Coordinates of N, CA and C in Angstrom, one line a residue:
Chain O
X292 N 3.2 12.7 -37.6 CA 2.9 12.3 -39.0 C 2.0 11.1 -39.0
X293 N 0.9 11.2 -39.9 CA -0.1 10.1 -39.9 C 0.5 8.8 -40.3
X294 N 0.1 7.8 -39.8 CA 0.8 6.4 -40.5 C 0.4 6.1 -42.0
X295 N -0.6 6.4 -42.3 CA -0.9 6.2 -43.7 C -1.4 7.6 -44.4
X296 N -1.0 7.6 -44.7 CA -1.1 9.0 -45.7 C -1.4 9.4 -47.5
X297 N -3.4 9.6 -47.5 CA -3.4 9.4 -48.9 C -4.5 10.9 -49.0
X298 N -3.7 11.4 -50.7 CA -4.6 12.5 -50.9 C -6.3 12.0 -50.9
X299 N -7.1 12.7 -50.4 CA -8.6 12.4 -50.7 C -8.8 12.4 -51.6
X300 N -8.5 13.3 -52.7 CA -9.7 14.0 -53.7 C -10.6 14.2 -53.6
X301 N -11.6 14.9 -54.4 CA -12.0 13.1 -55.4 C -11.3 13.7 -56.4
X302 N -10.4 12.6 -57.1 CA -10.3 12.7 -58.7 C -11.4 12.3 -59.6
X303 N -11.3 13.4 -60.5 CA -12.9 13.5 -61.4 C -12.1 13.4 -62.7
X304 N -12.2 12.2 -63.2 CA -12.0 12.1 -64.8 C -12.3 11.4 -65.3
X305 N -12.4 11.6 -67.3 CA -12.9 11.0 -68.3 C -12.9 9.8 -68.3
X306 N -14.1 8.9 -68.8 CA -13.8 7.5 -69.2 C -12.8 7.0 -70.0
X307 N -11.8 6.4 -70.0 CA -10.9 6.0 -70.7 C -9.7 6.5 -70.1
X308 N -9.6 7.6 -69.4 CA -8.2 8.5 -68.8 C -7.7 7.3 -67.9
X309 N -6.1 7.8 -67.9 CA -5.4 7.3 -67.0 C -5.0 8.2 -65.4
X310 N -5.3 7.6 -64.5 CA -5.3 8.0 -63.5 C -4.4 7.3 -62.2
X311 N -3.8 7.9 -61.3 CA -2.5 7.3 -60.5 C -2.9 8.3 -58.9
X312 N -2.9 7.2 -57.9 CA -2.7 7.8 -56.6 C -1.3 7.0 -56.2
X313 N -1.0 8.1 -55.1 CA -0.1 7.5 -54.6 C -0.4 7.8 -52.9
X314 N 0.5 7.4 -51.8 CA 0.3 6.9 -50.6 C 1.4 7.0 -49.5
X315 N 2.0 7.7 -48.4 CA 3.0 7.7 -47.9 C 2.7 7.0 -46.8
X316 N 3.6 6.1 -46.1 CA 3.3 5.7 -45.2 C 4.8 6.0 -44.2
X317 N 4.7 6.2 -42.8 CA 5.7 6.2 -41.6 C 6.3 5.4 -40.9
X318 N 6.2 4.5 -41.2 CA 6.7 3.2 -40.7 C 7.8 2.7 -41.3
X319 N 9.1 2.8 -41.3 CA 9.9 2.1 -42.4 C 9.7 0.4 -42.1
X320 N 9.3 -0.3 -40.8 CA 9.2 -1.5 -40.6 C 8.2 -2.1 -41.9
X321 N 7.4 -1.5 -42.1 CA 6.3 -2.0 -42.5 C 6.6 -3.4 -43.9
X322 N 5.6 -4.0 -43.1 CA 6.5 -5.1 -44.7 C 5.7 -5.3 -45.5
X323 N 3.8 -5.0 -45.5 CA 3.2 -5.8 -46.5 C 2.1 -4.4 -46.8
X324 N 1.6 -4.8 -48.0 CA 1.1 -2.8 -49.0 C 0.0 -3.8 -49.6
X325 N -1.0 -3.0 -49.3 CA -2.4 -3.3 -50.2 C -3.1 -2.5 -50.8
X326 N -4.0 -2.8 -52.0 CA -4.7 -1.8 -52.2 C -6.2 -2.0 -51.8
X327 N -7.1 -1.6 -51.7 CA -8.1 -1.9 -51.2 C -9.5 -0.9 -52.4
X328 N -10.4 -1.2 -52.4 CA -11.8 -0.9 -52.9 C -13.1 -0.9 -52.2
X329 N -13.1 1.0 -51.8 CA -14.5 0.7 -50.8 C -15.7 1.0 -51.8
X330 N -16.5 0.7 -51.8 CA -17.9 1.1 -52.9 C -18.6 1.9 -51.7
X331 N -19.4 3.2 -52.0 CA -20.2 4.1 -50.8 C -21.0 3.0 -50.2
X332 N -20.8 2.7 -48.5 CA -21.7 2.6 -47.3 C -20.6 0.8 -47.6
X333 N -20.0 0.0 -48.7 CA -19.9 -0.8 -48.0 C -18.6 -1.3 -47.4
X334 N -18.1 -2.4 -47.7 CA -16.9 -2.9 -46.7 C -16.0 -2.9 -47.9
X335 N -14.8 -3.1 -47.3 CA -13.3 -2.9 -48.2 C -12.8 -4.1 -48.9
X336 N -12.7 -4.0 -50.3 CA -12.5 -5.4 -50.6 C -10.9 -5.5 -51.2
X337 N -10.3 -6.4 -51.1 CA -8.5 -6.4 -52.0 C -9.0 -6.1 -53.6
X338 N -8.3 -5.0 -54.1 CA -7.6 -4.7 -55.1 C -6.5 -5.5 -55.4
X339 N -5.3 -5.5 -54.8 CA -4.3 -5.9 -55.1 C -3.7 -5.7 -54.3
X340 N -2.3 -6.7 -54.0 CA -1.5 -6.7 -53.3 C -0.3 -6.0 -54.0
X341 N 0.6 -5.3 -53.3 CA 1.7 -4.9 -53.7 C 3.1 -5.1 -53.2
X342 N 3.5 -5.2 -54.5 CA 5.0 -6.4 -54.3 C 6.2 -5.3 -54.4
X343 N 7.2 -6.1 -53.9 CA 8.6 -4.8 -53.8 C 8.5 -4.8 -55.2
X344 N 8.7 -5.5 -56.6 CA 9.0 -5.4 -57.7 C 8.0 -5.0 -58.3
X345 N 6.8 -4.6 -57.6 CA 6.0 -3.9 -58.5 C 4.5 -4.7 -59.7
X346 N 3.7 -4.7 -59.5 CA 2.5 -5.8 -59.9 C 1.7 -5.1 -60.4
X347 N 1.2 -6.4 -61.8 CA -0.1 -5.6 -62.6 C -0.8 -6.5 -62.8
X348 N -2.2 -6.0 -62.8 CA -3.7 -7.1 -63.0 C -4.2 -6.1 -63.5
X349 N -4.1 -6.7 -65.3 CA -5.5 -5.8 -66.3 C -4.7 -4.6 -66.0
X350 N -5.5 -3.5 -66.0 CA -5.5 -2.0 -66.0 C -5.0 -1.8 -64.9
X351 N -4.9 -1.9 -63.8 CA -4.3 -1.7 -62.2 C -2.7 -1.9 -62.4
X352 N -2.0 -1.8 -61.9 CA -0.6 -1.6 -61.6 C -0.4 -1.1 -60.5
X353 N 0.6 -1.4 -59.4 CA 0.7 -1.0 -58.3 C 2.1 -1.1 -58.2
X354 N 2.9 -0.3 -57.3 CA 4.1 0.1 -57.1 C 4.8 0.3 -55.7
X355 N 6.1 -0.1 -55.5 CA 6.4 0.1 -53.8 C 7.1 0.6 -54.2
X356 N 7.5 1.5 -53.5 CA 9.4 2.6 -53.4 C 9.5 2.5 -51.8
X357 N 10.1 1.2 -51.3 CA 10.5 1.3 -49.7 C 11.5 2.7 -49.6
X358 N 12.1 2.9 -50.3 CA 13.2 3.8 -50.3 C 12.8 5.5 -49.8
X359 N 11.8 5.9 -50.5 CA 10.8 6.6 -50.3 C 9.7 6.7 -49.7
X360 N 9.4 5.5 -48.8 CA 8.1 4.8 -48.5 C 6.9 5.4 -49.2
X361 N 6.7 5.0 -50.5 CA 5.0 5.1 -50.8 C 5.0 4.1 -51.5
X362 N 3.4 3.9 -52.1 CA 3.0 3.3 -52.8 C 2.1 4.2 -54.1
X363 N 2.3 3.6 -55.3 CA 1.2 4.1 -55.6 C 0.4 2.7 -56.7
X364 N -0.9 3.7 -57.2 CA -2.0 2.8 -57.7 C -2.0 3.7 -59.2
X365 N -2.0 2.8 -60.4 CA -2.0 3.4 -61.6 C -3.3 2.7 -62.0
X366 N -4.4 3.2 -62.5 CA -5.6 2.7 -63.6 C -5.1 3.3 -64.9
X367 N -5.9 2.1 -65.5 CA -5.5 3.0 -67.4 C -6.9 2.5 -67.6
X368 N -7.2 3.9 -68.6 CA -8.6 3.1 -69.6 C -10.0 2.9 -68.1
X369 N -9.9 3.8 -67.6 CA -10.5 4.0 -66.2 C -12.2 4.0 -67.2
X370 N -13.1 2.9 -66.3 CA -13.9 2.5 -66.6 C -15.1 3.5 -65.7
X371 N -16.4 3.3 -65.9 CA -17.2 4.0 -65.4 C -17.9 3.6 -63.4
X372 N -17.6 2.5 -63.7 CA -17.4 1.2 -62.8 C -16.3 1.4 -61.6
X373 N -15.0 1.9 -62.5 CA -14.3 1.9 -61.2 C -14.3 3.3 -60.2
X374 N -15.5 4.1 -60.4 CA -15.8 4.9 -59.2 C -15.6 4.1 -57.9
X375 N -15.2 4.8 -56.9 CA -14.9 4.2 -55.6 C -14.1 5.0 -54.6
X376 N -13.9 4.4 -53.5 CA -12.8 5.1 -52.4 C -11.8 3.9 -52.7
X377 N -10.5 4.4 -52.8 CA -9.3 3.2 -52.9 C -8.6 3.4 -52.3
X378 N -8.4 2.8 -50.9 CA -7.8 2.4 -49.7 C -6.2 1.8 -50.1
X379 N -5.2 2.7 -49.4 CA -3.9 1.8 -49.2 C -4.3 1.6 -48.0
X380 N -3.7 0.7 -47.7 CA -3.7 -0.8 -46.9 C -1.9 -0.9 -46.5
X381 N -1.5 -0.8 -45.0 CA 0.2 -1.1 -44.5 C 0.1 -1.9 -43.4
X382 N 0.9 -2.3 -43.6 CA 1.3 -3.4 -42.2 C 2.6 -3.1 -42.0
X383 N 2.6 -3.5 -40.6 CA 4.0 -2.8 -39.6 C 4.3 -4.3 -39.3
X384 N 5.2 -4.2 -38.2 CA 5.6 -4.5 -37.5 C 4.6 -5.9 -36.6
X385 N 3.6 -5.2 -36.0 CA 2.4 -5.5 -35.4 C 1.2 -6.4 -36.3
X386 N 1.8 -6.3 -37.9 CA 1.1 -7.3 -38.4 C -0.5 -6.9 -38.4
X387 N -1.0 -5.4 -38.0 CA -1.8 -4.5 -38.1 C -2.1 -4.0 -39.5
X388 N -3.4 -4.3 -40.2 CA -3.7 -3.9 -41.5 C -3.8 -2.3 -41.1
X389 N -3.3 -1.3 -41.4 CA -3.4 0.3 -40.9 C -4.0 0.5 -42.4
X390 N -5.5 1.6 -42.3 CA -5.9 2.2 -43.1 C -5.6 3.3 -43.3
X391 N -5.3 3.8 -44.7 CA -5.2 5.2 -45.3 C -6.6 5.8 -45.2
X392 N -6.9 6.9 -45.4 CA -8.0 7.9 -45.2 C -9.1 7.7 -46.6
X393 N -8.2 7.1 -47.7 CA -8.9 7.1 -49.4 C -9.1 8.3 -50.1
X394 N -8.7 7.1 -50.9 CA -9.1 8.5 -52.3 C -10.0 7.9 -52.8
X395 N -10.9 9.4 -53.2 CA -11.8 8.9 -54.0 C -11.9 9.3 -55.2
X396 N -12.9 8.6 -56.0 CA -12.4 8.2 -57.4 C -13.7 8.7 -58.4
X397 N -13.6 9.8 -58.9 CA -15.4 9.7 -60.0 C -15.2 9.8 -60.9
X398 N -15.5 8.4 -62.0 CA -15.1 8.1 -63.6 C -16.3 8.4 -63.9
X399 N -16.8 10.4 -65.0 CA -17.3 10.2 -65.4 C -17.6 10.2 -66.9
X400 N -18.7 9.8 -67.7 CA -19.0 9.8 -69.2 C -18.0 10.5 -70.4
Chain Q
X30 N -18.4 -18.9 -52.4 CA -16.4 -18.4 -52.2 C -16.9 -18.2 -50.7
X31 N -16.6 -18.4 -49.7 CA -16.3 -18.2 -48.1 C -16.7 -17.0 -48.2
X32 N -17.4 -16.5 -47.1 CA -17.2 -15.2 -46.7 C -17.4 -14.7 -45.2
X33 N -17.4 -13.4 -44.7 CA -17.4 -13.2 -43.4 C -18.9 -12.7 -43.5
X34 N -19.6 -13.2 -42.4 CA -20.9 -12.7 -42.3 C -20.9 -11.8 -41.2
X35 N -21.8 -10.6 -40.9 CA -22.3 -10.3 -39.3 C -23.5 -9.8 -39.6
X36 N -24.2 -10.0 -38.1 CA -25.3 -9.7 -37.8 C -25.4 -8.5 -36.2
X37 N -26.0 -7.8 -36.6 CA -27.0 -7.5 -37.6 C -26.5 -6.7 -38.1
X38 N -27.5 -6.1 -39.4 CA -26.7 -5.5 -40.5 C -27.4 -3.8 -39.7
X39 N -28.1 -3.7 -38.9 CA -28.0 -2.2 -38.8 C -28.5 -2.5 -37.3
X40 N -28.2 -1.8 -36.3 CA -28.9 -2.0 -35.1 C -28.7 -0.4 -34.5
X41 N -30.1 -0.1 -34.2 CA -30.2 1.2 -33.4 C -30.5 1.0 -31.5
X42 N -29.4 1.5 -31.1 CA -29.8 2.0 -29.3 C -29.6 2.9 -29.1
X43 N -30.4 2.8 -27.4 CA -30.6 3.9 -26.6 C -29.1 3.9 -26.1
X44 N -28.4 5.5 -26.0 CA -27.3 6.0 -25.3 C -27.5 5.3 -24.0
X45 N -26.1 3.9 -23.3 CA -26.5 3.9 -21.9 C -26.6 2.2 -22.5
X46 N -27.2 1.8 -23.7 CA -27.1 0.2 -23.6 C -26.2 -0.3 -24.0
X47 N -26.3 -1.4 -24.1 CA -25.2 -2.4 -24.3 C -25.7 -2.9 -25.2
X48 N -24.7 -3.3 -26.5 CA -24.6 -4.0 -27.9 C -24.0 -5.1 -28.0
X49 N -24.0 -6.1 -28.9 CA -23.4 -6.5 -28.6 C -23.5 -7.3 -30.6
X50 N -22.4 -7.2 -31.5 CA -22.1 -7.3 -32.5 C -21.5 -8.7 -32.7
X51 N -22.2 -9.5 -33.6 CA -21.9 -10.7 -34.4 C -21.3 -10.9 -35.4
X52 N -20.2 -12.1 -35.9 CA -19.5 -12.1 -36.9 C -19.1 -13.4 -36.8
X53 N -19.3 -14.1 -38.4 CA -18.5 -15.5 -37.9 C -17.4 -15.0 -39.5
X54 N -16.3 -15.6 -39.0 CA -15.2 -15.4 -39.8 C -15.4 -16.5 -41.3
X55 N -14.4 -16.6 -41.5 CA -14.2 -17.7 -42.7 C -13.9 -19.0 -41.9
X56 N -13.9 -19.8 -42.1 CA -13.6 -21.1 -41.5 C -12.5 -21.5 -41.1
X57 N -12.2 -21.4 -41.6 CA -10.2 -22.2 -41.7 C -9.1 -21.0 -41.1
X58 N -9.7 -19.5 -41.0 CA -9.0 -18.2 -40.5 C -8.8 -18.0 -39.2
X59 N -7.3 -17.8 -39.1 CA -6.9 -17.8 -37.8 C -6.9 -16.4 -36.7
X60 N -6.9 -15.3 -38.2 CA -6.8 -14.1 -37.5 C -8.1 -13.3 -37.6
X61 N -8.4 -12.5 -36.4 CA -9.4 -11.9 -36.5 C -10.1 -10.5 -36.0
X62 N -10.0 -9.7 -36.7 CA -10.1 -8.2 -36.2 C -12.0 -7.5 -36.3
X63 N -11.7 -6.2 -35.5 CA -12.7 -5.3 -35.6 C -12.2 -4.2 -35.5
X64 N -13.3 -4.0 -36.9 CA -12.7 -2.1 -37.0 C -13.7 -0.8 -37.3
X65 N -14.2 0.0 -37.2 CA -15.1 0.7 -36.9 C -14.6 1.9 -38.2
X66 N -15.7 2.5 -38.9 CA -15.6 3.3 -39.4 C -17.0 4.5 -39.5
X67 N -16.7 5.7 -38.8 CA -17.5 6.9 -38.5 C -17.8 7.4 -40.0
X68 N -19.1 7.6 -40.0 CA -19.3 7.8 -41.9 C -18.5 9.4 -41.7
X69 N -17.7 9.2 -43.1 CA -16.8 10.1 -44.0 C -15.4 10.2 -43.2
X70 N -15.3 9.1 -42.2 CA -13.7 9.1 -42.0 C -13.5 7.8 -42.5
X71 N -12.2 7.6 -41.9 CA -11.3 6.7 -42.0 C -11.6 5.2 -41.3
X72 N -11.3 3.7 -42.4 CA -12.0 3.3 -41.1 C -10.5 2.9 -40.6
X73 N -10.8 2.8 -39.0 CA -10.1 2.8 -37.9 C -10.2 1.2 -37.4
X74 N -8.6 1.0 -36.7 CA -8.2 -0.4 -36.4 C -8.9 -0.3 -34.9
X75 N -9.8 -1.5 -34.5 CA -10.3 -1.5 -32.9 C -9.5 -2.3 -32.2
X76 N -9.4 -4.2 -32.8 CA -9.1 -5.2 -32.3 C -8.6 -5.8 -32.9
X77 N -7.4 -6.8 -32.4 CA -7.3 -8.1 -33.4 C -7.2 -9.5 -32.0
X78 N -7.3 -9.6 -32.6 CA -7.5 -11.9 -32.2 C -7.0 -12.6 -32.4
X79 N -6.2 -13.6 -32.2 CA -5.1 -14.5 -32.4 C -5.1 -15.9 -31.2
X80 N -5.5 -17.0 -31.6 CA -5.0 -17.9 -30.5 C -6.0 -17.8 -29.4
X81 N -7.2 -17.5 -29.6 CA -8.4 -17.3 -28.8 C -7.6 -15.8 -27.4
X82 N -7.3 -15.2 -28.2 CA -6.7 -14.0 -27.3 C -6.5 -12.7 -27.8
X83 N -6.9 -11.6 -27.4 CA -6.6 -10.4 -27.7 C -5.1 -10.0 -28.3
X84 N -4.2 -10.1 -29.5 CA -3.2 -10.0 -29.7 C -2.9 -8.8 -29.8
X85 N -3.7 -7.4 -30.3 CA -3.1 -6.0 -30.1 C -4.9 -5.4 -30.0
X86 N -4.5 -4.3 -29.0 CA -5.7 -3.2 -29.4 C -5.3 -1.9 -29.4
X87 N -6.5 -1.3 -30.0 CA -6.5 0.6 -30.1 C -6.7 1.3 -29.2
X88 N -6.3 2.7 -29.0 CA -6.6 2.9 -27.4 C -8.1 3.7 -27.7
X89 N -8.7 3.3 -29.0 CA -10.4 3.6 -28.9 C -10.5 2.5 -28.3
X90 N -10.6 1.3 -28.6 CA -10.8 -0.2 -27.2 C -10.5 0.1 -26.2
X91 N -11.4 0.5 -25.2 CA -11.0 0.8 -23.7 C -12.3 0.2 -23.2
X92 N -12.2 0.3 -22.0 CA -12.9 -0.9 -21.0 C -14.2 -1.0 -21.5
X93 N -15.3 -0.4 -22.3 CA -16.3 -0.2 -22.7 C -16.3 -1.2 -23.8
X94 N -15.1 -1.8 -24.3 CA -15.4 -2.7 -25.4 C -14.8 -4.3 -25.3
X95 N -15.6 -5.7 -25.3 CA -14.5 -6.3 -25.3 C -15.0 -7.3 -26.7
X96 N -14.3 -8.9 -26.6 CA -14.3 -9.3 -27.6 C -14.3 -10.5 -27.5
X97 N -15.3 -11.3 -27.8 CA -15.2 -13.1 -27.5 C -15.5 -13.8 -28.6
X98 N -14.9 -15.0 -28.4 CA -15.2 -16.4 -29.6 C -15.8 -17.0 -28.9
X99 N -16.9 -17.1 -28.5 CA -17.4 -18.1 -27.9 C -17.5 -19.5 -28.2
X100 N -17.5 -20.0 -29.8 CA -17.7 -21.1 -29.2 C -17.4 -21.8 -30.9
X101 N -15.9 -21.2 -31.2 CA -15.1 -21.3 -32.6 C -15.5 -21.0 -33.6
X102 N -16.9 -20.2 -33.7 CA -17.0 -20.1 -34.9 C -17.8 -18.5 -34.6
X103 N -18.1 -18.2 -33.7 CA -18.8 -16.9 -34.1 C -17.5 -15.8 -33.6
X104 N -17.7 -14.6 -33.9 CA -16.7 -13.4 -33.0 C -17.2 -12.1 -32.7
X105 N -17.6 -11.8 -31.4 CA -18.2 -10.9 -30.7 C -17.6 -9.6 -30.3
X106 N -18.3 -8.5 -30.8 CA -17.6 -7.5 -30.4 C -18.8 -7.2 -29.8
X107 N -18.5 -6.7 -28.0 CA -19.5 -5.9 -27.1 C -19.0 -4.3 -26.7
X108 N -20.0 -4.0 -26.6 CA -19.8 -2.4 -26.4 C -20.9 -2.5 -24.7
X109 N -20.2 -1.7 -23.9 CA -21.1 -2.3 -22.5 C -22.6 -1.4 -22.1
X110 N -21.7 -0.1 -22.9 CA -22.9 1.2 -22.1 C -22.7 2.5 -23.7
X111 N -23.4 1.6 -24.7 CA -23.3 3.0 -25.9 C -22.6 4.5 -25.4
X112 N -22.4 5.4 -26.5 CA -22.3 6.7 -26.4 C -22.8 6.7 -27.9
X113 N -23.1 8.6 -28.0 CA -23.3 8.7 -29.1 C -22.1 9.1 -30.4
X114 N -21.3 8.8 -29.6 CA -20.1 9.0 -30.2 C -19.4 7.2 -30.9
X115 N -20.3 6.6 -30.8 CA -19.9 4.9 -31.5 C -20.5 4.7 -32.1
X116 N -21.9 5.5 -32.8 CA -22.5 5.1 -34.0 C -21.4 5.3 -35.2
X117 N -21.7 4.5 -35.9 CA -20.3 4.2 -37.0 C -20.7 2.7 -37.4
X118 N -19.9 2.7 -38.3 CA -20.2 1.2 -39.4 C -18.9 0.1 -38.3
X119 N -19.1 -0.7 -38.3 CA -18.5 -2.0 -37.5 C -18.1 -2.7 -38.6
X120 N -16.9 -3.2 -39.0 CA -16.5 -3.9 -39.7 C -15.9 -5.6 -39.0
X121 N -16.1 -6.6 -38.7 CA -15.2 -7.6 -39.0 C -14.7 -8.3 -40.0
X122 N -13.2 -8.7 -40.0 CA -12.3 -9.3 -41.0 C -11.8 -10.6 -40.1
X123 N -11.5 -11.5 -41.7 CA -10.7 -12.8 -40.8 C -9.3 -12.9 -42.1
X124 N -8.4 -13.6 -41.6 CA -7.6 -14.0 -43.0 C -6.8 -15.3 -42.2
X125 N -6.3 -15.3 -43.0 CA -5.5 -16.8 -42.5 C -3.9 -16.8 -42.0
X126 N -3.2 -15.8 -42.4 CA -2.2 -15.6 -41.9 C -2.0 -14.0 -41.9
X127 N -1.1 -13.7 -41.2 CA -0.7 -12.2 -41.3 C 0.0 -12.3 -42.4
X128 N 0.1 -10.8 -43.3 CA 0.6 -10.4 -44.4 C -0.6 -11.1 -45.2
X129 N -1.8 -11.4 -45.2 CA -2.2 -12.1 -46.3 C -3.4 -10.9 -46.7
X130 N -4.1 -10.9 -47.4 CA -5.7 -10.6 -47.3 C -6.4 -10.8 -46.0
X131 N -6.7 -9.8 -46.2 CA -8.1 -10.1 -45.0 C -9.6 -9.6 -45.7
X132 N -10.2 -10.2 -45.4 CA -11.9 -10.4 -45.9 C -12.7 -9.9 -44.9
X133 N -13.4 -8.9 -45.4 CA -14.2 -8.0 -44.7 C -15.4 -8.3 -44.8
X134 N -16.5 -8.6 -43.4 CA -17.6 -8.6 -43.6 C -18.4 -7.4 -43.9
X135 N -19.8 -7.9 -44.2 CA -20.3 -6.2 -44.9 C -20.7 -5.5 -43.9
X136 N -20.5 -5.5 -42.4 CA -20.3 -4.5 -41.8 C -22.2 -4.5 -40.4
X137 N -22.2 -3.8 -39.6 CA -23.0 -3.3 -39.2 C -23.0 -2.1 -38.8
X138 N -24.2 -1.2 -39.2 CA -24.3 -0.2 -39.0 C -25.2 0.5 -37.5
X139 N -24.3 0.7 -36.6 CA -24.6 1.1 -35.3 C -24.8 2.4 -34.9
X140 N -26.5 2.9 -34.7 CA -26.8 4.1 -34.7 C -27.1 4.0 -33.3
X141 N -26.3 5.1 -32.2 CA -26.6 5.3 -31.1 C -27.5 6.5 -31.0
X142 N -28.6 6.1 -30.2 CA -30.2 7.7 -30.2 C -29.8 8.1 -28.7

C-alpha cells in the first residue's frame, strides 16, 4: 500500500461549484497533514495545515479522520484561479514530509 | 518574505557528468531537504539534513548522490556521474522545525542528454 494515497483526476468543474478531495494515508504514526498547491512546472507551496479538529481559511476547509486515516480538502465557490495540482502532504514518524501523487484541479468558465 | 533560492534554474548535461545543485535555505531554518520530481510523477523525498548531517535518506540517494553545507548558508546536492534517468525538477526546502511548513525553492530543472 502506497503511503500517501490521492485520486489524480483531474476534476473538471464550474466556476462557483464546490469541490472536495480526499487522501488516504498508511502510517497510523503519522502526526502532521498538509495541504499543498503545485501550479504546472512549479514548486509546492502550503495551502493549509491540517488540524485533528479540523480547519478553515476563506473557501478551503480541511479535515483529519485519524480513525480512518484520511484527509480531505473542501473548496466552495471554486474560483478560476484555483486550477492546480493539490498535494496532501504526511509526516510519520521520521518527521519526513511524504508526498501524495495530486490531484488535479480544472476550474473552468 | 524569506525565501529559498537555487541555482541554477535549469542546467543541461552530458550522461557521465557530474552536477552539482545549489540552494541557500531561509536563514534562521534548521531543517533541510531534497526532493526530485520526474515531470508527471510524484515529487519524491531524496534527503533531509539536520545538525550539519544527513538525518534520513531515500534508497533513490545511493552513492551517486551526496549533500553538503559548506559553509552555513548554501546546501548542495551533487549527483557524481548523471544518468538519463535523473533529469527531473530538483526541489530544495528548509523550515524551522519538524511538523512545521517547509518552503520550497522553485526548483531546478536537470535535463540529462
Amino acid at each position: 500500500r502506497k503511503e500517501v494515497e490521492q485520486d489524480p483526476g483531474p476534476f473538471n468543474v464550474p466556476e462557483g461549484a464546490t469541490v472536495a478531495f480526499n487522501c488516504t494515508y498508511s502510517n497510523s504514526a503519522s502526526q502532521s497533514f498538509f495541504w499543498y498547491r503545485q501550479d504546472c512546472r512549479k514548486e509546492p507551496k502550503l495551502l493549509m495545515s491540517v488540524y485533528s479538529s479540523g480547519n478553515e481559511d476563506g473557501r478551503f476547509t480541511a479535515q483529519l479522520n485519524r480513525a480512518s486515516q484520511y484527509i480531505s480538502l473542501l473548496i466552495r465557490d471554486s474560483k478560476l484561479s484555483d486550477s492546480a495540482t493539490y498535494l496532501c502532504v504526511v509526516e510519520g514518524g521520521s518527521y519526513i514530509p511524504t508526498f501524495g501523487r495530486g490531484t488535479s484541479l480544472i476550474v473552468h468558465p | 518574505e524569506p525565501e529559498v533560492t537555487q541555482t541554477p534554474s535549469h542546467q543541461v548535461t552530458q550522461m557521465g557528468q557530474e552536477v552539482i545543485l545549489r540552494c541557500v535555505p531561509i536563514s534562521n531554518h534548521l531543517y533541510f531537504y531534497w526532493y526530485r520530481q520526474i515531470l508527471g510523477q510524484k515529487v519524491e523525498f531524496l534527503v533531509s539534513f539536520y545538525n550539519n548531517e544527513i538525518s534520513e535518506k531515500s534508497e533513490i540517494f545511493d552513492d551517486q548522490f551526496s549533500v553538503e553545507r559548506p559553509d552555513g548558508s548554501n546546501f548542495t546536492l551533487k549527483i557524481r556521474s548523471t544518468k538519463l534517468e535523473d533529469s527531473a525538477m530538483y526541489f530544495c526546502a528548509s523550515r524551522w522545525a519538524s511538523n512545521t511548513e517547509a518552503f520550497f525553492g522553485q526548483g531546478t530543472r536537470l535535463t540529462v542528454v
